[in-house]
Short mmCIF file of N, CA and C in Angstrom, two decimals:
data_model
loop_
_atom_site.label_atom_id
_atom_site.label_comp_id
_atom_site.label_asym_id
_atom_site.label_seq_id
_atom_site.Cartn_x
_atom_site.Cartn_y
_atom_site.Cartn_z
N MET A 1 4.19 7.64 22.59
CA MET A 1 3.16 6.90 21.88
C MET A 1 1.80 7.33 22.44
N PRO A 2 0.83 7.65 21.57
CA PRO A 2 -0.49 8.09 22.05
C PRO A 2 -1.18 6.99 22.86
N PHE A 3 -2.03 7.44 23.79
CA PHE A 3 -2.74 6.50 24.67
C PHE A 3 -3.57 5.51 23.88
N SER A 4 -4.21 5.94 22.79
CA SER A 4 -5.06 5.02 22.03
C SER A 4 -4.26 3.87 21.44
N LYS A 5 -3.03 4.13 21.01
CA LYS A 5 -2.18 3.05 20.48
C LYS A 5 -1.76 2.10 21.59
N VAL A 6 -1.42 2.65 22.75
CA VAL A 6 -1.03 1.82 23.89
C VAL A 6 -2.22 0.95 24.30
N PHE A 7 -3.39 1.57 24.40
CA PHE A 7 -4.58 0.82 24.80
C PHE A 7 -4.93 -0.26 23.77
N THR A 8 -4.82 0.08 22.49
CA THR A 8 -5.11 -0.90 21.43
C THR A 8 -4.17 -2.09 21.53
N ALA A 9 -2.89 -1.83 21.71
CA ALA A 9 -1.92 -2.92 21.83
C ALA A 9 -2.20 -3.75 23.07
N PHE A 10 -2.50 -3.08 24.19
CA PHE A 10 -2.80 -3.79 25.43
C PHE A 10 -4.07 -4.62 25.30
N ALA A 11 -5.13 -4.03 24.74
CA ALA A 11 -6.40 -4.74 24.58
C ALA A 11 -6.24 -5.94 23.67
N SER A 12 -5.50 -5.78 22.59
CA SER A 12 -5.28 -6.90 21.67
C SER A 12 -4.51 -8.02 22.35
N GLY A 13 -3.49 -7.66 23.08
CA GLY A 13 -2.68 -8.67 23.78
C GLY A 13 -3.48 -9.42 24.83
N VAL A 14 -4.26 -8.70 25.62
CA VAL A 14 -5.08 -9.34 26.65
C VAL A 14 -6.15 -10.22 26.02
N ALA A 15 -6.79 -9.73 24.95
CA ALA A 15 -7.82 -10.54 24.28
C ALA A 15 -7.23 -11.82 23.71
N ARG A 16 -6.04 -11.72 23.11
CA ARG A 16 -5.38 -12.92 22.59
C ARG A 16 -5.04 -13.89 23.73
N ALA A 17 -4.48 -13.36 24.80
CA ALA A 17 -4.07 -14.20 25.93
C ALA A 17 -5.28 -14.83 26.61
N ALA A 18 -6.36 -14.07 26.77
CA ALA A 18 -7.55 -14.57 27.45
C ALA A 18 -8.25 -15.65 26.64
N GLY A 19 -8.03 -15.68 25.36
CA GLY A 19 -8.68 -16.67 24.51
C GLY A 19 -7.92 -17.97 24.39
N LYS A 20 -6.82 -18.11 25.06
CA LYS A 20 -6.00 -19.33 24.96
C LYS A 20 -6.44 -20.36 26.00
N PRO A 21 -6.27 -21.63 25.69
CA PRO A 21 -6.62 -22.68 26.65
C PRO A 21 -5.86 -22.55 27.97
N SER A 22 -4.62 -22.06 27.93
CA SER A 22 -3.84 -21.92 29.16
C SER A 22 -4.47 -20.90 30.11
N ALA A 23 -5.10 -19.85 29.56
CA ALA A 23 -5.78 -18.87 30.42
C ALA A 23 -6.98 -19.50 31.11
N PHE A 24 -7.70 -20.32 30.38
CA PHE A 24 -8.85 -21.02 30.97
C PHE A 24 -8.36 -21.99 32.06
N ALA A 25 -7.29 -22.71 31.77
CA ALA A 25 -6.74 -23.64 32.76
C ALA A 25 -6.30 -22.90 34.02
N LEU A 26 -5.67 -21.74 33.85
CA LEU A 26 -5.25 -20.93 35.00
C LEU A 26 -6.45 -20.53 35.85
N CYS A 27 -7.53 -20.14 35.21
CA CYS A 27 -8.75 -19.77 35.95
C CYS A 27 -9.31 -20.96 36.71
N ILE A 28 -9.29 -22.12 36.10
CA ILE A 28 -9.77 -23.34 36.77
C ILE A 28 -8.91 -23.63 38.00
N ILE A 29 -7.59 -23.47 37.86
CA ILE A 29 -6.68 -23.72 38.98
C ILE A 29 -6.95 -22.73 40.11
N ILE A 30 -7.14 -21.46 39.77
CA ILE A 30 -7.43 -20.45 40.80
C ILE A 30 -8.71 -20.78 41.54
N VAL A 31 -9.75 -21.15 40.82
CA VAL A 31 -11.02 -21.49 41.45
C VAL A 31 -10.87 -22.75 42.31
N ALA A 32 -10.10 -23.72 41.83
CA ALA A 32 -9.89 -24.95 42.61
C ALA A 32 -9.12 -24.65 43.90
N ILE A 33 -8.10 -23.79 43.84
CA ILE A 33 -7.35 -23.40 45.05
C ILE A 33 -8.28 -22.67 46.02
N TRP A 34 -9.09 -21.75 45.48
CA TRP A 34 -10.03 -21.03 46.33
C TRP A 34 -11.00 -22.00 47.00
N ALA A 35 -11.56 -22.93 46.23
CA ALA A 35 -12.52 -23.89 46.79
C ALA A 35 -11.85 -24.79 47.84
N ALA A 36 -10.63 -25.21 47.56
CA ALA A 36 -9.92 -26.08 48.51
C ALA A 36 -9.57 -25.34 49.80
N SER A 37 -9.42 -24.02 49.71
CA SER A 37 -9.08 -23.25 50.92
C SER A 37 -10.31 -22.93 51.77
N GLY A 38 -11.48 -23.31 51.32
CA GLY A 38 -12.71 -23.04 52.08
C GLY A 38 -12.68 -23.57 53.50
N PRO A 39 -12.35 -24.84 53.71
CA PRO A 39 -12.32 -25.35 55.08
C PRO A 39 -11.29 -24.63 55.97
N LEU A 40 -10.17 -24.22 55.37
CA LEU A 40 -9.15 -23.51 56.13
C LEU A 40 -9.69 -22.19 56.69
N PHE A 41 -10.54 -21.53 55.90
CA PHE A 41 -11.11 -20.24 56.31
C PHE A 41 -12.53 -20.38 56.83
N HIS A 42 -12.96 -21.61 57.05
CA HIS A 42 -14.30 -21.93 57.60
C HIS A 42 -15.42 -21.35 56.74
N TYR A 43 -15.18 -21.32 55.44
CA TYR A 43 -16.19 -20.83 54.48
C TYR A 43 -16.76 -19.48 54.91
N SER A 44 -15.88 -18.62 55.36
CA SER A 44 -16.30 -17.33 55.91
C SER A 44 -16.80 -16.38 54.82
N ASP A 45 -17.41 -15.29 55.25
CA ASP A 45 -17.87 -14.26 54.32
C ASP A 45 -16.69 -13.66 53.56
N THR A 46 -15.57 -13.48 54.24
CA THR A 46 -14.38 -12.93 53.59
C THR A 46 -13.88 -13.87 52.50
N TRP A 47 -13.90 -15.16 52.80
CA TRP A 47 -13.48 -16.18 51.82
C TRP A 47 -14.35 -16.09 50.57
N GLN A 48 -15.66 -15.95 50.74
CA GLN A 48 -16.57 -15.83 49.60
C GLN A 48 -16.38 -14.49 48.88
N LEU A 49 -16.14 -13.45 49.66
CA LEU A 49 -15.97 -12.13 49.08
C LEU A 49 -14.74 -12.07 48.18
N ILE A 50 -13.72 -12.81 48.49
CA ILE A 50 -12.50 -12.80 47.67
C ILE A 50 -12.81 -13.25 46.25
N ILE A 51 -13.48 -14.38 46.09
CA ILE A 51 -13.78 -14.87 44.74
C ILE A 51 -14.79 -13.98 44.04
N ASN A 52 -15.79 -13.50 44.77
CA ASN A 52 -16.80 -12.63 44.16
C ASN A 52 -16.18 -11.33 43.66
N THR A 53 -15.35 -10.72 44.49
CA THR A 53 -14.71 -9.46 44.10
C THR A 53 -13.75 -9.68 42.93
N GLY A 54 -12.95 -10.72 43.02
CA GLY A 54 -11.99 -11.00 41.95
C GLY A 54 -12.66 -11.24 40.61
N THR A 55 -13.67 -12.07 40.61
CA THR A 55 -14.35 -12.36 39.33
C THR A 55 -15.10 -11.14 38.81
N THR A 56 -15.66 -10.35 39.69
CA THR A 56 -16.37 -9.15 39.26
C THR A 56 -15.41 -8.15 38.60
N ILE A 57 -14.26 -7.94 39.22
CA ILE A 57 -13.28 -7.00 38.66
C ILE A 57 -12.77 -7.50 37.32
N VAL A 58 -12.40 -8.77 37.23
CA VAL A 58 -11.88 -9.32 35.98
C VAL A 58 -12.95 -9.22 34.88
N THR A 59 -14.18 -9.59 35.21
CA THR A 59 -15.27 -9.52 34.22
C THR A 59 -15.49 -8.09 33.75
N PHE A 60 -15.53 -7.16 34.69
CA PHE A 60 -15.76 -5.75 34.36
C PHE A 60 -14.70 -5.24 33.39
N LEU A 61 -13.43 -5.53 33.66
CA LEU A 61 -12.36 -5.04 32.80
C LEU A 61 -12.33 -5.77 31.46
N MET A 62 -12.57 -7.08 31.48
CA MET A 62 -12.54 -7.86 30.23
C MET A 62 -13.63 -7.42 29.26
N VAL A 63 -14.77 -7.01 29.76
CA VAL A 63 -15.84 -6.55 28.88
C VAL A 63 -15.34 -5.41 28.00
N PHE A 64 -14.65 -4.46 28.59
CA PHE A 64 -14.17 -3.31 27.82
C PHE A 64 -13.04 -3.68 26.86
N LEU A 65 -12.15 -4.54 27.32
CA LEU A 65 -11.05 -4.95 26.45
C LEU A 65 -11.55 -5.75 25.25
N ILE A 66 -12.43 -6.69 25.51
CA ILE A 66 -12.94 -7.53 24.42
C ILE A 66 -13.82 -6.69 23.48
N GLN A 67 -14.62 -5.79 24.03
CA GLN A 67 -15.45 -4.93 23.18
C GLN A 67 -14.60 -4.07 22.27
N ASN A 68 -13.50 -3.54 22.80
CA ASN A 68 -12.59 -2.74 21.98
C ASN A 68 -12.02 -3.57 20.84
N THR A 69 -11.61 -4.78 21.15
CA THR A 69 -11.05 -5.66 20.12
C THR A 69 -12.10 -6.00 19.08
N GLN A 70 -13.31 -6.32 19.50
CA GLN A 70 -14.38 -6.65 18.55
C GLN A 70 -14.76 -5.44 17.70
N ASN A 71 -14.78 -4.26 18.29
CA ASN A 71 -15.10 -3.05 17.52
C ASN A 71 -14.07 -2.83 16.41
N ARG A 72 -12.78 -3.00 16.74
CA ARG A 72 -11.74 -2.82 15.73
C ARG A 72 -11.83 -3.90 14.67
N ASP A 73 -12.04 -5.15 15.08
CA ASP A 73 -12.17 -6.24 14.10
C ASP A 73 -13.36 -6.00 13.18
N GLY A 74 -14.48 -5.59 13.76
CA GLY A 74 -15.68 -5.32 12.96
C GLY A 74 -15.45 -4.19 11.97
N ALA A 75 -14.79 -3.12 12.42
CA ALA A 75 -14.51 -1.99 11.53
C ALA A 75 -13.55 -2.41 10.41
N ALA A 76 -12.57 -3.24 10.73
CA ALA A 76 -11.63 -3.70 9.70
C ALA A 76 -12.35 -4.58 8.67
N ILE A 77 -13.19 -5.47 9.13
CA ILE A 77 -13.95 -6.33 8.21
C ILE A 77 -14.86 -5.47 7.34
N GLN A 78 -15.52 -4.49 7.95
CA GLN A 78 -16.42 -3.61 7.19
C GLN A 78 -15.64 -2.85 6.12
N ALA A 79 -14.46 -2.36 6.47
CA ALA A 79 -13.64 -1.64 5.49
C ALA A 79 -13.24 -2.56 4.34
N LYS A 80 -12.91 -3.80 4.65
CA LYS A 80 -12.54 -4.76 3.60
C LYS A 80 -13.74 -5.06 2.71
N LEU A 81 -14.90 -5.25 3.31
CA LEU A 81 -16.11 -5.51 2.51
C LEU A 81 -16.45 -4.31 1.64
N ASP A 82 -16.35 -3.11 2.21
CA ASP A 82 -16.62 -1.91 1.43
C ASP A 82 -15.68 -1.81 0.22
N GLU A 83 -14.42 -2.14 0.43
CA GLU A 83 -13.46 -2.08 -0.68
C GLU A 83 -13.80 -3.14 -1.73
N LEU A 84 -14.19 -4.32 -1.30
CA LEU A 84 -14.60 -5.36 -2.26
C LEU A 84 -15.82 -4.92 -3.06
N ILE A 85 -16.77 -4.31 -2.40
CA ILE A 85 -17.97 -3.82 -3.09
C ILE A 85 -17.58 -2.72 -4.08
N ARG A 86 -16.72 -1.80 -3.61
CA ARG A 86 -16.34 -0.66 -4.45
C ARG A 86 -15.61 -1.11 -5.72
N THR A 87 -14.80 -2.14 -5.62
CA THR A 87 -13.99 -2.56 -6.76
C THR A 87 -14.64 -3.65 -7.59
N SER A 88 -15.84 -4.09 -7.22
CA SER A 88 -16.49 -5.17 -7.96
C SER A 88 -17.71 -4.64 -8.69
N ALA A 89 -18.45 -5.56 -9.27
CA ALA A 89 -19.68 -5.18 -9.97
C ALA A 89 -20.85 -5.04 -9.01
N ALA A 90 -20.60 -5.20 -7.71
CA ALA A 90 -21.67 -5.07 -6.72
C ALA A 90 -22.14 -3.61 -6.67
N GLN A 91 -23.27 -3.41 -6.02
CA GLN A 91 -23.84 -2.07 -5.96
C GLN A 91 -23.18 -1.25 -4.86
N ASN A 92 -22.60 -0.11 -5.22
CA ASN A 92 -21.89 0.74 -4.27
C ASN A 92 -22.80 1.33 -3.21
N ARG A 93 -24.09 1.31 -3.42
CA ARG A 93 -24.99 1.91 -2.43
C ARG A 93 -24.98 1.13 -1.11
N TYR A 94 -24.40 -0.08 -1.10
CA TYR A 94 -24.32 -0.86 0.13
C TYR A 94 -23.13 -0.46 1.00
N ILE A 95 -22.23 0.35 0.49
CA ILE A 95 -21.10 0.80 1.29
C ILE A 95 -21.62 1.71 2.39
N GLY A 96 -21.22 1.42 3.63
CA GLY A 96 -21.59 2.26 4.77
C GLY A 96 -22.93 1.94 5.38
N ILE A 97 -23.55 0.83 5.03
CA ILE A 97 -24.88 0.54 5.57
C ILE A 97 -24.85 0.13 7.04
N GLU A 98 -23.66 -0.09 7.61
CA GLU A 98 -23.58 -0.45 9.02
C GLU A 98 -24.09 0.67 9.92
N GLY A 99 -24.23 1.87 9.38
CA GLY A 99 -24.74 3.00 10.15
C GLY A 99 -26.26 3.12 10.13
N LEU A 100 -26.94 2.23 9.42
CA LEU A 100 -28.40 2.28 9.35
C LEU A 100 -29.02 1.80 10.66
N THR A 101 -30.28 2.18 10.87
CA THR A 101 -30.99 1.70 12.05
C THR A 101 -31.36 0.23 11.86
N GLU A 102 -31.76 -0.41 12.94
CA GLU A 102 -32.14 -1.83 12.87
C GLU A 102 -33.31 -2.04 11.91
N GLU A 103 -34.26 -1.12 11.93
CA GLU A 103 -35.42 -1.23 11.04
C GLU A 103 -35.02 -1.09 9.58
N GLU A 104 -34.12 -0.14 9.31
CA GLU A 104 -33.64 0.05 7.94
C GLU A 104 -32.87 -1.17 7.44
N LEU A 105 -32.06 -1.76 8.32
CA LEU A 105 -31.32 -2.97 7.95
C LEU A 105 -32.26 -4.14 7.70
N ASP A 106 -33.31 -4.28 8.54
CA ASP A 106 -34.29 -5.35 8.33
C ASP A 106 -34.99 -5.20 6.99
N ASP A 107 -35.35 -3.96 6.64
CA ASP A 107 -36.00 -3.69 5.36
C ASP A 107 -35.06 -4.04 4.21
N LEU A 108 -33.80 -3.64 4.33
CA LEU A 108 -32.80 -3.93 3.30
C LEU A 108 -32.59 -5.44 3.15
N ARG A 109 -32.52 -6.15 4.27
CA ARG A 109 -32.35 -7.61 4.22
C ARG A 109 -33.52 -8.27 3.51
N SER A 110 -34.75 -7.82 3.81
CA SER A 110 -35.91 -8.45 3.17
C SER A 110 -35.94 -8.15 1.67
N ARG A 111 -35.55 -6.93 1.28
CA ARG A 111 -35.49 -6.62 -0.15
C ARG A 111 -34.44 -7.46 -0.86
N CYS A 112 -33.29 -7.64 -0.22
CA CYS A 112 -32.23 -8.48 -0.81
C CYS A 112 -32.70 -9.93 -0.93
N ALA A 113 -33.40 -10.42 0.08
CA ALA A 113 -33.89 -11.80 0.04
C ALA A 113 -34.90 -11.97 -1.09
N LYS A 114 -35.76 -10.98 -1.28
CA LYS A 114 -36.74 -11.06 -2.38
C LYS A 114 -36.04 -11.06 -3.73
N ARG A 115 -35.02 -10.19 -3.87
CA ARG A 115 -34.28 -10.15 -5.13
C ARG A 115 -33.54 -11.46 -5.37
N ALA A 116 -33.00 -12.03 -4.31
CA ALA A 116 -32.29 -13.31 -4.45
C ALA A 116 -33.25 -14.41 -4.88
N ALA A 117 -34.44 -14.42 -4.27
CA ALA A 117 -35.43 -15.45 -4.61
C ALA A 117 -35.88 -15.29 -6.06
N SER A 118 -36.12 -14.06 -6.49
CA SER A 118 -36.53 -13.86 -7.88
C SER A 118 -35.38 -14.17 -8.83
N GLY A 119 -34.15 -13.92 -8.38
CA GLY A 119 -32.98 -14.24 -9.20
C GLY A 119 -32.84 -15.74 -9.39
N ILE A 120 -33.18 -16.51 -8.39
CA ILE A 120 -33.11 -17.97 -8.50
C ILE A 120 -34.12 -18.46 -9.53
N ILE A 121 -35.32 -17.89 -9.50
CA ILE A 121 -36.35 -18.27 -10.47
C ILE A 121 -35.91 -17.88 -11.87
N ASP A 122 -35.36 -16.67 -12.02
CA ASP A 122 -34.87 -16.22 -13.32
C ASP A 122 -33.75 -17.12 -13.83
N GLU A 123 -32.84 -17.52 -12.94
CA GLU A 123 -31.75 -18.40 -13.34
C GLU A 123 -32.28 -19.75 -13.79
N ALA A 124 -33.30 -20.25 -13.10
CA ALA A 124 -33.89 -21.54 -13.48
C ALA A 124 -34.54 -21.44 -14.85
N ARG A 125 -35.23 -20.34 -15.10
CA ARG A 125 -35.86 -20.15 -16.41
C ARG A 125 -34.80 -20.07 -17.51
N GLU A 126 -33.73 -19.32 -17.24
CA GLU A 126 -32.66 -19.20 -18.23
C GLU A 126 -32.01 -20.56 -18.49
N ALA A 127 -31.80 -21.35 -17.45
CA ALA A 127 -31.20 -22.67 -17.62
C ALA A 127 -32.13 -23.57 -18.44
N ALA A 128 -33.43 -23.49 -18.19
CA ALA A 128 -34.38 -24.29 -18.95
C ALA A 128 -34.38 -23.86 -20.42
N ASP A 129 -34.34 -22.55 -20.67
CA ASP A 129 -34.29 -22.05 -22.05
C ASP A 129 -33.02 -22.52 -22.76
N ARG A 130 -31.87 -22.48 -22.05
CA ARG A 130 -30.61 -22.94 -22.64
C ARG A 130 -30.70 -24.44 -22.96
N ALA A 131 -31.29 -25.20 -22.04
CA ALA A 131 -31.42 -26.64 -22.28
C ALA A 131 -32.30 -26.92 -23.50
N LEU A 132 -33.39 -26.16 -23.64
CA LEU A 132 -34.26 -26.33 -24.81
C LEU A 132 -33.53 -25.96 -26.09
N ASP A 133 -32.77 -24.87 -26.06
CA ASP A 133 -32.00 -24.46 -27.24
C ASP A 133 -30.96 -25.52 -27.62
N GLU A 134 -30.27 -26.05 -26.61
CA GLU A 134 -29.26 -27.08 -26.88
C GLU A 134 -29.91 -28.34 -27.44
N ALA A 135 -31.06 -28.72 -26.88
CA ALA A 135 -31.77 -29.91 -27.38
C ALA A 135 -32.23 -29.68 -28.81
N ASP A 136 -32.72 -28.48 -29.10
CA ASP A 136 -33.17 -28.16 -30.46
C ASP A 136 -31.98 -28.20 -31.43
N ASP A 137 -30.83 -27.64 -31.02
CA ASP A 137 -29.64 -27.68 -31.86
C ASP A 137 -29.20 -29.12 -32.15
N LYS A 138 -29.23 -29.94 -31.12
CA LYS A 138 -28.84 -31.34 -31.30
C LYS A 138 -29.82 -32.07 -32.22
N ALA A 139 -31.11 -31.79 -32.06
CA ALA A 139 -32.12 -32.42 -32.91
C ALA A 139 -31.94 -31.99 -34.37
N ARG A 140 -31.68 -30.71 -34.59
CA ARG A 140 -31.46 -30.22 -35.95
C ARG A 140 -30.22 -30.88 -36.56
N ALA A 141 -29.14 -30.99 -35.76
CA ALA A 141 -27.91 -31.61 -36.27
C ALA A 141 -28.14 -33.08 -36.60
N ALA A 142 -28.89 -33.78 -35.75
CA ALA A 142 -29.18 -35.19 -36.00
C ALA A 142 -30.04 -35.34 -37.25
N ALA A 143 -31.02 -34.46 -37.41
CA ALA A 143 -31.90 -34.52 -38.59
C ALA A 143 -31.10 -34.23 -39.85
N LYS A 144 -30.18 -33.30 -39.76
CA LYS A 144 -29.34 -32.95 -40.91
C LYS A 144 -28.48 -34.15 -41.31
N ARG A 145 -27.90 -34.81 -40.31
CA ARG A 145 -27.08 -35.99 -40.61
C ARG A 145 -27.92 -37.11 -41.18
N ALA A 146 -29.12 -37.27 -40.66
CA ALA A 146 -29.99 -38.38 -41.13
C ALA A 146 -30.52 -38.14 -42.51
N THR A 147 -30.84 -36.90 -42.86
CA THR A 147 -31.43 -36.62 -44.18
C THR A 147 -30.39 -36.28 -45.22
N GLY A 148 -29.23 -35.86 -44.79
CA GLY A 148 -28.20 -35.48 -45.73
C GLY A 148 -28.44 -34.12 -46.36
N LEU A 149 -29.40 -33.38 -45.87
CA LEU A 149 -29.66 -32.03 -46.40
C LEU A 149 -28.61 -31.07 -45.90
N ALA A 150 -28.35 -30.03 -46.66
CA ALA A 150 -27.36 -29.02 -46.28
C ALA A 150 -27.83 -28.26 -45.05
N SER A 151 -29.13 -28.02 -44.98
CA SER A 151 -29.65 -27.38 -43.78
C SER A 151 -31.07 -27.91 -43.53
N TYR A 152 -31.40 -27.98 -42.26
CA TYR A 152 -32.72 -28.51 -41.90
C TYR A 152 -33.68 -27.33 -41.87
N PRO A 153 -34.88 -27.50 -42.45
CA PRO A 153 -35.83 -26.38 -42.47
C PRO A 153 -36.27 -25.99 -41.08
N SER A 154 -36.45 -24.67 -40.88
CA SER A 154 -36.89 -24.15 -39.58
C SER A 154 -38.36 -24.29 -39.37
#
């Protein structure tokens, strides 16, 4: 089995295990045992070095494992979004935008926000026009019923 598959499986397993309440409880127990052993070791430099070294090593390794997991999750989500965009009426030009610079993404976000705001105004206008048309239709129908004419003059 290639190293990347082994590492992926290992990173996923560790990330899942580290995110469980039992892992947090285990860490609390370890810290409590370390703290309780302080008087036994007279709060020596070695006693302090044990917890400092242990936490530093665990933190250092966890950063890489969690980053690997997040990178894969992000890539999978991006692929799913790209497929949704590709198969829908959305604009295909948004596929692959995760590779843009921060400035390019900020510009794109502001343009999308402006289009969304103008779309809201357009939707409100269209709704108002539909309401006026429906009210006019109802008024014409009521006038037709009241007058008995075959059609109400425009």
